[in-house]
Amino acid sequence: METELSKKLGVEHAIFGFTPFPAVAAAITRAGGFGVLGAVRYTAPDDLSRDLDWMQEHTDGKPYGLDVVMPAKKVEGVTEADVEAMIPAGHRQFVRDTLAKYGVPELAEGEASGWRITGWMEEVARNQLDVAFDYPIRLLANALGSPPADVVQCAHDRNVLVAALAGSAKHARHHADAGIDIVVAQGYEAGGHTGEIASMVLVPDVVDAVGPLPVLAAGGIGSGQQIAAGLALGAQGVWLGSLWLTTGEADLHSRALTRKLLAAGSGDTVRSRALTGKPARQLRTEWTDAWDDPSGPGPLPMPLQGLLVADAVSRIQKYETGPLLGTPVGQIVGRMNTERSVQAVFDDLTRGFERAVDRINRIAGRSAA
């Protein structure tokens, strides 16, 4: 499953795996793909450095990358405390009332939230990059689009390729103009922040818009057949995120959440602003329903919503409050019905890809190679 891009990066298969878990990212790389570690949860540089040290020791010298959440434009002089002060009291009361309704206990005194969306802040993301550029990462991806021009230049000076996610051809052209090396065309089906155009339409639109710039297909991909489809649409690889959540190497800290993912169907997700303030696909729960209910106050814009619900999400996860327990995940969750190792998932992907290519060759009247 080699493409021009995978050869350039020195990987066997053009499968790029995004994950917040170092063990998963390393396993993807060892399996012959390209593991990409999500950095948004690393608010302390030492924690990121620790996990990148671990990655170095467990990737067998093969390439890997880092994904940050970094705004293209900087807002000067705004601190997290300033943003917290903008959250209306009524929204805070709505959170308290909803948690009380489901009997979610408080965190222990002095216990800090384990989940905070602060990686969107310029200072946090730049601290992450100060650490990351000390390691031999081969790719820097940004989930919020094109990073600032000086960051792109800094990456290129270190021979690091830069990727940016796009939900439309217009976004993709903006990335190309900003000097991005790879565009990730992320369709409506994807987990997390996503636009409104489905992958089957989006991928060829983006390929046509930015060619010959390499494009990765993302959103709703979880089988070898779907990988083959993405490459047939003109992509030079695929970007997979949700699929790794139910692997044995993933550290969700909640068996109850793993069970919910394994039991969920493709129709059990919702695109909601409940988590971060921007539309993000996630498991549909009574928590997302409460925020999307017209009778409630409605979600705040990003980043206010993420800061508002940080402690609540930590409490829901810690105490495994079933009706409220969820996570960002794409519609591919319907295929994630067994817990397997990363290598087992990878083997299924490559075998499925081979079967799909053989089938197309037969349809085209060509014998399989």
Short mmCIF file of C-alpha atoms in Angstrom, two decimals:
data_model
loop_
_atom_site.label_atom_id
_atom_site.label_comp_id
_atom_site.label_asym_id
_atom_site.label_seq_id
_atom_site.Cartn_x
_atom_site.Cartn_y
_atom_site.Cartn_z
CA MET A 1 0.00 0.00 0.00
CA GLU A 2 2.72 2.41 -1.06
CA THR A 3 2.15 5.86 -2.51
CA GLU A 4 4.49 8.70 -3.37
CA LEU A 5 3.82 10.22 0.06
CA SER A 6 4.39 7.02 2.04
CA LYS A 7 7.68 6.48 0.18
CA LYS A 8 8.73 10.04 0.98
CA LEU A 9 8.12 9.44 4.67
CA GLY A 10 9.66 5.99 4.63
CA VAL A 11 6.63 3.95 5.70
CA GLU A 12 5.41 0.66 4.28
CA HIS A 13 1.70 1.45 4.20
CA ALA A 14 0.01 4.80 3.53
CA ILE A 15 -2.05 4.54 6.73
CA PHE A 16 -1.73 7.52 9.07
CA GLY A 17 -3.11 6.82 12.53
CA PHE A 18 -4.05 9.69 14.82
CA THR A 19 -4.41 8.89 18.53
CA PRO A 20 -3.98 10.54 21.94
CA PHE A 21 -2.27 7.39 23.25
CA PRO A 22 1.51 6.94 22.82
CA ALA A 23 1.24 3.14 22.93
CA VAL A 24 -1.23 3.18 20.03
CA ALA A 25 0.81 5.66 17.96
CA ALA A 26 3.96 3.60 18.45
CA ALA A 27 2.17 0.36 17.55
CA ILE A 28 0.82 1.92 14.33
CA THR A 29 4.33 2.95 13.35
CA ARG A 30 5.77 -0.46 14.20
CA ALA A 31 3.04 -2.13 12.11
CA GLY A 32 4.25 -0.25 9.03
CA GLY A 33 1.97 2.78 9.16
CA PHE A 34 2.59 6.31 10.42
CA GLY A 35 1.59 6.98 14.03
CA VAL A 36 0.56 10.53 14.93
CA LEU A 37 0.37 11.44 18.62
CA GLY A 38 -2.28 13.97 19.61
CA ALA A 39 -0.80 16.69 21.84
CA VAL A 40 -3.86 18.66 22.94
CA ARG A 41 -4.00 17.09 26.41
CA TYR A 42 -0.36 17.87 27.20
CA THR A 43 -0.55 21.15 29.08
CA ALA A 44 2.75 20.42 30.86
CA PRO A 45 5.80 20.28 28.55
CA ASP A 46 7.48 17.69 30.78
CA ASP A 47 4.59 15.28 30.23
CA LEU A 48 4.90 15.58 26.46
CA SER A 49 8.66 15.15 26.67
CA ARG A 50 8.21 12.00 28.78
CA ASP A 51 5.86 10.43 26.24
CA LEU A 52 8.00 11.41 23.25
CA ASP A 53 10.96 9.78 25.01
CA TRP A 54 8.80 6.66 25.27
CA MET A 55 7.87 6.91 21.60
CA GLN A 56 11.53 7.08 20.65
CA GLU A 57 12.16 3.86 22.53
CA HIS A 58 9.18 1.98 21.08
CA THR A 59 9.05 2.90 17.37
CA ASP A 60 12.08 0.87 16.25
CA GLY A 61 13.60 3.91 14.57
CA LYS A 62 10.58 4.29 12.27
CA PRO A 63 8.90 7.67 11.63
CA TYR A 64 6.05 9.23 13.58
CA GLY A 65 4.41 12.63 13.95
CA LEU A 66 2.59 15.01 16.28
CA ASP A 67 -0.84 16.64 16.06
CA VAL A 68 -1.46 19.99 17.76
CA VAL A 69 -4.50 22.25 18.05
CA MET A 70 -3.22 25.70 17.15
CA PRO A 71 -5.12 28.75 15.92
CA ALA A 72 -3.75 30.42 12.82
CA LYS A 73 -4.21 33.85 14.40
CA LYS A 74 -2.94 34.83 17.82
CA VAL A 75 -5.00 36.79 20.34
CA GLU A 76 -2.54 38.85 22.33
CA GLY A 77 -2.68 39.13 26.10
CA VAL A 78 -5.57 36.71 26.74
CA THR A 79 -5.02 34.15 29.49
CA GLU A 80 -7.06 31.10 30.45
CA ALA A 81 -8.30 33.01 33.50
CA ASP A 82 -9.56 35.81 31.23
CA VAL A 83 -11.50 33.29 29.17
CA GLU A 84 -12.93 31.56 32.26
CA ALA A 85 -14.29 34.92 33.41
CA MET A 86 -16.37 35.17 30.21
CA ILE A 87 -18.45 32.08 31.06
CA PRO A 88 -21.99 33.11 32.11
CA ALA A 89 -23.21 32.07 35.54
CA GLY A 90 -26.33 30.54 34.00
CA HIS A 91 -24.25 28.07 32.01
CA ARG A 92 -22.32 27.08 35.11
CA GLN A 93 -25.60 26.46 36.91
CA PHE A 94 -26.86 24.34 34.00
CA VAL A 95 -23.79 22.10 34.34
CA ARG A 96 -24.31 21.76 38.11
CA ASP A 97 -28.00 20.94 37.66
CA THR A 98 -27.36 18.35 34.95
CA LEU A 99 -24.71 16.56 36.98
CA ALA A 100 -26.91 16.61 40.06
CA LYS A 101 -29.81 15.13 38.08
CA TYR A 102 -27.70 12.05 37.33
CA GLY A 103 -26.05 11.89 40.76
CA VAL A 104 -22.50 12.49 39.55
CA PRO A 105 -20.23 12.86 42.61
CA GLU A 106 -17.85 15.78 43.04
CA LEU A 107 -14.13 15.33 42.50
CA ALA A 108 -12.15 14.87 45.68
CA GLU A 109 -10.98 18.05 47.38
CA GLY A 110 -7.87 19.33 45.64
CA GLU A 111 -8.26 16.92 42.72
CA ALA A 112 -7.74 18.71 39.43
CA SER A 113 -9.68 18.00 36.29
CA GLY A 114 -7.93 15.45 34.10
CA TRP A 115 -9.57 16.78 30.95
CA ARG A 116 -9.09 20.34 29.80
CA ILE A 117 -9.21 21.75 26.30
CA THR A 118 -6.40 24.25 26.66
CA GLY A 119 -4.23 23.17 23.73
CA TRP A 120 -6.13 25.67 21.56
CA MET A 121 -4.23 28.48 23.28
CA GLU A 122 -1.26 29.88 21.39
CA GLU A 123 1.09 29.69 24.37
CA VAL A 124 0.24 26.05 25.12
CA ALA A 125 0.68 24.90 21.53
CA ARG A 126 3.97 26.76 21.17
CA ASN A 127 5.28 25.15 24.36
CA GLN A 128 4.36 21.78 22.86
CA LEU A 129 6.28 22.60 19.69
CA ASP A 130 9.33 23.75 21.66
CA VAL A 131 9.44 20.22 23.03
CA ALA A 132 8.48 18.37 19.85
CA PHE A 133 11.12 19.98 17.65
CA ASP A 134 13.79 18.49 19.90
CA TYR A 135 12.66 15.06 18.65
CA PRO A 136 12.96 13.57 15.13
CA ILE A 137 9.26 13.93 14.28
CA ARG A 138 8.60 13.77 10.55
CA LEU A 139 5.14 15.34 10.47
CA LEU A 140 3.37 18.16 12.28
CA ALA A 141 -0.41 18.18 11.86
CA ASN A 142 -2.76 20.93 12.99
CA ALA A 143 -6.40 20.16 13.74
CA LEU A 144 -7.48 23.81 13.45
CA GLY A 145 -6.20 24.35 9.95
CA SER A 146 -3.02 26.08 8.84
CA PRO A 147 -0.68 26.93 11.73
CA PRO A 148 0.97 30.38 11.86
CA ALA A 149 3.46 31.07 9.08
CA ASP A 150 6.46 31.08 11.41
CA VAL A 151 5.53 27.60 12.68
CA VAL A 152 5.30 26.27 9.11
CA GLN A 153 8.71 27.75 8.36
CA CYS A 154 10.19 26.37 11.58
CA ALA A 155 8.93 22.89 10.68
CA HIS A 156 10.28 23.10 7.14
CA ASP A 157 13.66 24.24 8.46
CA ARG A 158 13.77 20.95 10.38
CA ASN A 159 12.63 18.84 7.42
CA VAL A 160 9.25 18.27 9.08
CA LEU A 161 6.22 18.10 6.80
CA VAL A 162 3.14 20.06 7.84
CA ALA A 163 -0.41 18.76 7.47
CA ALA A 164 -3.70 20.54 8.07
CA LEU A 165 -7.26 19.25 8.23
CA ALA A 166 -9.84 20.61 5.80
CA GLY A 167 -13.59 20.14 5.55
CA SER A 168 -14.03 21.84 2.18
CA ALA A 169 -12.13 22.58 -1.02
CA LYS A 170 -12.04 26.24 0.01
CA HIS A 171 -10.26 25.37 3.25
CA ALA A 172 -7.87 23.12 1.36
CA ARG A 173 -6.89 25.90 -1.06
CA HIS A 174 -6.23 28.18 1.91
CA HIS A 175 -3.86 25.54 3.33
CA ALA A 176 -2.06 25.21 0.01
CA ASP A 177 -1.58 28.99 -0.14
CA ALA A 178 -0.16 28.87 3.40
CA GLY A 179 2.58 26.44 2.37
CA ILE A 180 1.09 23.30 3.89
CA ASP A 181 2.60 20.04 2.59
CA ILE A 182 -0.34 17.67 3.12
CA VAL A 183 -4.09 18.29 3.27
CA VAL A 184 -6.23 15.92 5.33
CA ALA A 185 -9.68 15.91 3.72
CA GLN A 186 -11.87 15.08 6.70
CA GLY A 187 -15.45 14.21 5.85
CA TYR A 188 -18.66 14.65 7.80
CA GLU A 189 -18.51 11.05 9.07
CA ALA A 190 -15.32 11.66 11.07
CA GLY A 191 -15.02 11.82 14.83
CA GLY A 192 -14.17 15.08 16.55
CA HIS A 193 -14.34 18.46 14.81
CA THR A 194 -15.69 18.02 11.32
CA GLY A 195 -17.48 19.89 8.58
CA GLU A 196 -20.66 19.12 6.67
CA ILE A 197 -19.41 17.46 3.47
CA ALA A 198 -19.24 13.65 3.29
CA SER A 199 -15.95 11.96 2.42
CA MET A 200 -17.07 10.53 -0.94
CA VAL A 201 -17.73 14.06 -2.17
CA LEU A 202 -15.02 15.89 -0.23
CA VAL A 203 -11.94 13.84 -1.11
CA PRO A 204 -12.06 14.26 -4.90
CA ASP A 205 -13.05 17.91 -4.49
CA VAL A 206 -9.95 18.54 -2.37
CA VAL A 207 -7.70 16.48 -4.66
CA ASP A 208 -8.83 18.57 -7.61
CA ALA A 209 -8.46 21.81 -5.65
CA VAL A 210 -4.89 21.39 -4.43
CA GLY A 211 -3.24 18.84 -6.72
CA PRO A 212 -0.46 17.85 -7.00
CA LEU A 213 -0.29 18.50 -3.22
CA PRO A 214 -0.83 15.13 -1.47
CA VAL A 215 -4.21 14.57 0.16
CA LEU A 216 -5.14 12.10 2.91
CA ALA A 217 -8.70 10.79 3.06
CA ALA A 218 -10.35 10.88 6.49
CA GLY A 219 -13.80 10.27 7.89
CA GLY A 220 -15.76 7.01 7.89
CA ILE A 221 -12.75 4.86 6.98
CA GLY A 222 -12.24 1.68 8.96
CA SER A 223 -11.68 -1.14 6.47
CA GLY A 224 -9.29 -2.05 3.70
CA GLN A 225 -12.06 -1.65 1.16
CA GLN A 226 -12.62 1.93 2.31
CA ILE A 227 -8.89 2.62 2.11
CA ALA A 228 -8.92 1.40 -1.47
CA ALA A 229 -11.85 3.70 -2.18
CA GLY A 230 -9.98 6.67 -0.71
CA LEU A 231 -6.96 6.00 -2.90
CA ALA A 232 -9.22 5.52 -5.92
CA LEU A 233 -10.61 9.00 -5.25
CA GLY A 234 -7.11 10.42 -5.59
CA ALA A 235 -5.83 10.43 -2.01
CA GLN A 236 -2.24 9.40 -1.30
CA GLY A 237 -3.15 7.78 1.98
CA VAL A 238 -5.75 7.65 4.73
CA TRP A 239 -6.00 9.32 8.12
CA LEU A 240 -7.66 7.10 10.73
CA GLY A 241 -8.52 8.13 14.29
CA SER A 242 -11.65 6.55 15.75
CA LEU A 243 -10.70 3.02 14.75
CA TRP A 244 -7.92 2.81 17.35
CA LEU A 245 -10.11 3.66 20.38
CA THR A 246 -11.11 0.04 20.99
CA THR A 247 -7.63 -1.45 20.53
CA GLY A 248 -5.95 -3.15 23.45
CA GLU A 249 -3.24 -0.48 23.54
CA ALA A 250 -5.72 2.39 23.97
CA ASP A 251 -5.92 3.80 27.49
CA LEU A 252 -9.49 5.09 27.87
CA HIS A 253 -9.40 4.67 31.69
CA SER A 254 -12.94 3.35 31.53
CA ARG A 255 -14.13 -0.14 30.72
CA ALA A 256 -17.67 1.21 30.67
CA LEU A 257 -16.75 3.59 27.84
CA THR A 258 -15.03 0.80 25.90
CA ARG A 259 -18.18 -1.30 26.24
CA LYS A 260 -20.32 1.58 24.95
CA LEU A 261 -18.07 1.97 21.91
CA LEU A 262 -18.13 -1.76 21.16
CA ALA A 263 -21.93 -1.81 21.39
CA ALA A 264 -22.57 1.37 19.39
CA GLY A 265 -23.87 1.37 15.83
CA SER A 266 -23.04 3.79 13.04
CA GLY A 267 -26.19 5.79 13.89
CA ASP A 268 -25.26 6.27 17.54
CA THR A 269 -23.15 9.40 17.08
CA VAL A 270 -24.15 13.05 16.87
CA ARG A 271 -22.41 16.17 15.62
CA SER A 272 -22.69 18.43 18.65
CA ARG A 273 -21.04 21.53 20.12
CA ALA A 274 -21.46 20.15 23.65
CA LEU A 275 -17.81 19.23 24.13
CA THR A 276 -15.76 22.14 22.78
CA GLY A 277 -18.15 24.71 21.34
CA LYS A 278 -17.41 23.71 17.74
CA PRO A 279 -19.34 20.94 15.95
CA ALA A 280 -17.67 17.66 16.90
CA ARG A 281 -18.94 14.16 16.19
CA GLN A 282 -19.19 12.05 19.35
CA LEU A 283 -21.27 9.33 20.95
CA ARG A 284 -24.82 10.52 21.45
CA THR A 285 -25.57 10.57 25.18
CA GLU A 286 -27.98 12.24 27.55
CA TRP A 287 -25.22 14.82 28.07
CA THR A 288 -25.17 15.80 24.38
CA ASP A 289 -28.99 15.71 24.32
CA ALA A 290 -29.13 18.13 27.26
CA TRP A 291 -26.86 20.64 25.50
CA ASP A 292 -28.68 20.33 22.19
CA ASP A 293 -32.13 20.70 23.79
CA PRO A 294 -33.67 24.05 22.69
CA SER A 295 -34.99 24.56 26.23
CA GLY A 296 -31.44 24.72 27.63
CA PRO A 297 -28.90 27.53 27.41
CA GLY A 298 -27.09 25.93 24.47
CA PRO A 299 -23.31 25.48 24.10
CA LEU A 300 -20.95 28.42 24.30
CA PRO A 301 -18.48 29.15 21.48
CA MET A 302 -15.01 27.66 21.51
CA PRO A 303 -12.99 27.85 23.77
CA LEU A 304 -15.55 28.80 26.45
CA GLN A 305 -17.52 25.55 26.20
CA GLY A 306 -14.46 23.35 26.60
CA LEU A 307 -13.37 25.19 29.72
CA LEU A 308 -16.91 25.20 31.10
CA VAL A 309 -17.39 21.43 30.89
CA ALA A 310 -13.84 20.31 31.73
CA ASP A 311 -14.49 19.35 35.34
CA ALA A 312 -17.89 17.87 34.45
CA VAL A 313 -16.40 15.59 31.79
CA SER A 314 -13.72 14.46 34.25
CA ARG A 315 -16.36 13.62 36.83
CA ILE A 316 -18.51 11.74 34.32
CA GLN A 317 -15.51 9.72 33.20
CA LYS A 318 -14.13 9.04 36.67
CA TYR A 319 -17.43 7.81 38.06
CA GLU A 320 -18.48 6.15 34.79
CA THR A 321 -21.91 7.76 34.77
CA GLY A 322 -23.41 5.59 32.02
CA PRO A 323 -26.11 7.85 30.54
CA LEU A 324 -23.67 10.78 30.25
CA LEU A 325 -20.50 8.87 29.35
CA GLY A 326 -19.22 9.54 25.84
CA THR A 327 -16.24 10.43 23.69
CA PRO A 328 -15.48 11.88 20.26
CA VAL A 329 -15.85 9.10 17.69
CA GLY A 330 -16.86 8.82 14.06
CA GLN A 331 -19.64 6.89 12.37
CA ILE A 332 -17.16 4.07 11.79
CA VAL A 333 -17.89 3.10 15.41
CA GLY A 334 -20.43 0.66 13.99
CA ARG A 335 -17.54 -1.51 12.75
CA MET A 336 -15.62 -1.28 16.04
CA ASN A 337 -17.32 -4.25 17.69
CA THR A 338 -14.39 -6.26 19.04
CA GLU A 339 -11.37 -5.30 21.13
CA ARG A 340 -8.20 -6.16 19.20
CA SER A 341 -4.55 -5.21 19.12
CA VAL A 342 -3.33 -2.48 16.80
CA GLN A 343 -1.44 -5.11 14.82
CA ALA A 344 -4.61 -7.19 14.37
CA VAL A 345 -6.51 -4.12 13.13
CA PHE A 346 -3.65 -3.32 10.78
CA ASP A 347 -3.59 -6.86 9.41
CA ASP A 348 -7.33 -6.65 8.68
CA LEU A 349 -6.85 -3.32 6.91
CA THR A 350 -4.09 -4.58 4.64
CA ARG A 351 -5.88 -7.85 3.83
CA GLY A 352 -9.10 -5.99 3.08
CA PHE A 353 -7.21 -3.60 0.83
CA GLU A 354 -5.70 -6.49 -1.12
CA ARG A 355 -9.13 -8.10 -1.57
CA ALA A 356 -10.61 -4.82 -2.79
CA VAL A 357 -7.83 -4.25 -5.31
CA ASP A 358 -8.14 -7.84 -6.57
CA ARG A 359 -11.90 -7.39 -6.98
CA ILE A 360 -11.46 -4.19 -9.01
CA ASN A 361 -8.80 -5.87 -11.14
CA ARG A 362 -11.24 -8.69 -11.93
CA ILE A 363 -13.98 -6.20 -12.80
CA ALA A 364 -11.53 -4.42 -15.09
CA GLY A 365 -10.60 -7.70 -16.72
CA ARG A 366 -7.11 -7.80 -15.27
CA SER A 367 -5.64 -10.76 -13.43
CA ALA A 368 -4.43 -10.15 -9.86
CA ALA A 369 -0.71 -9.53 -9.57
#
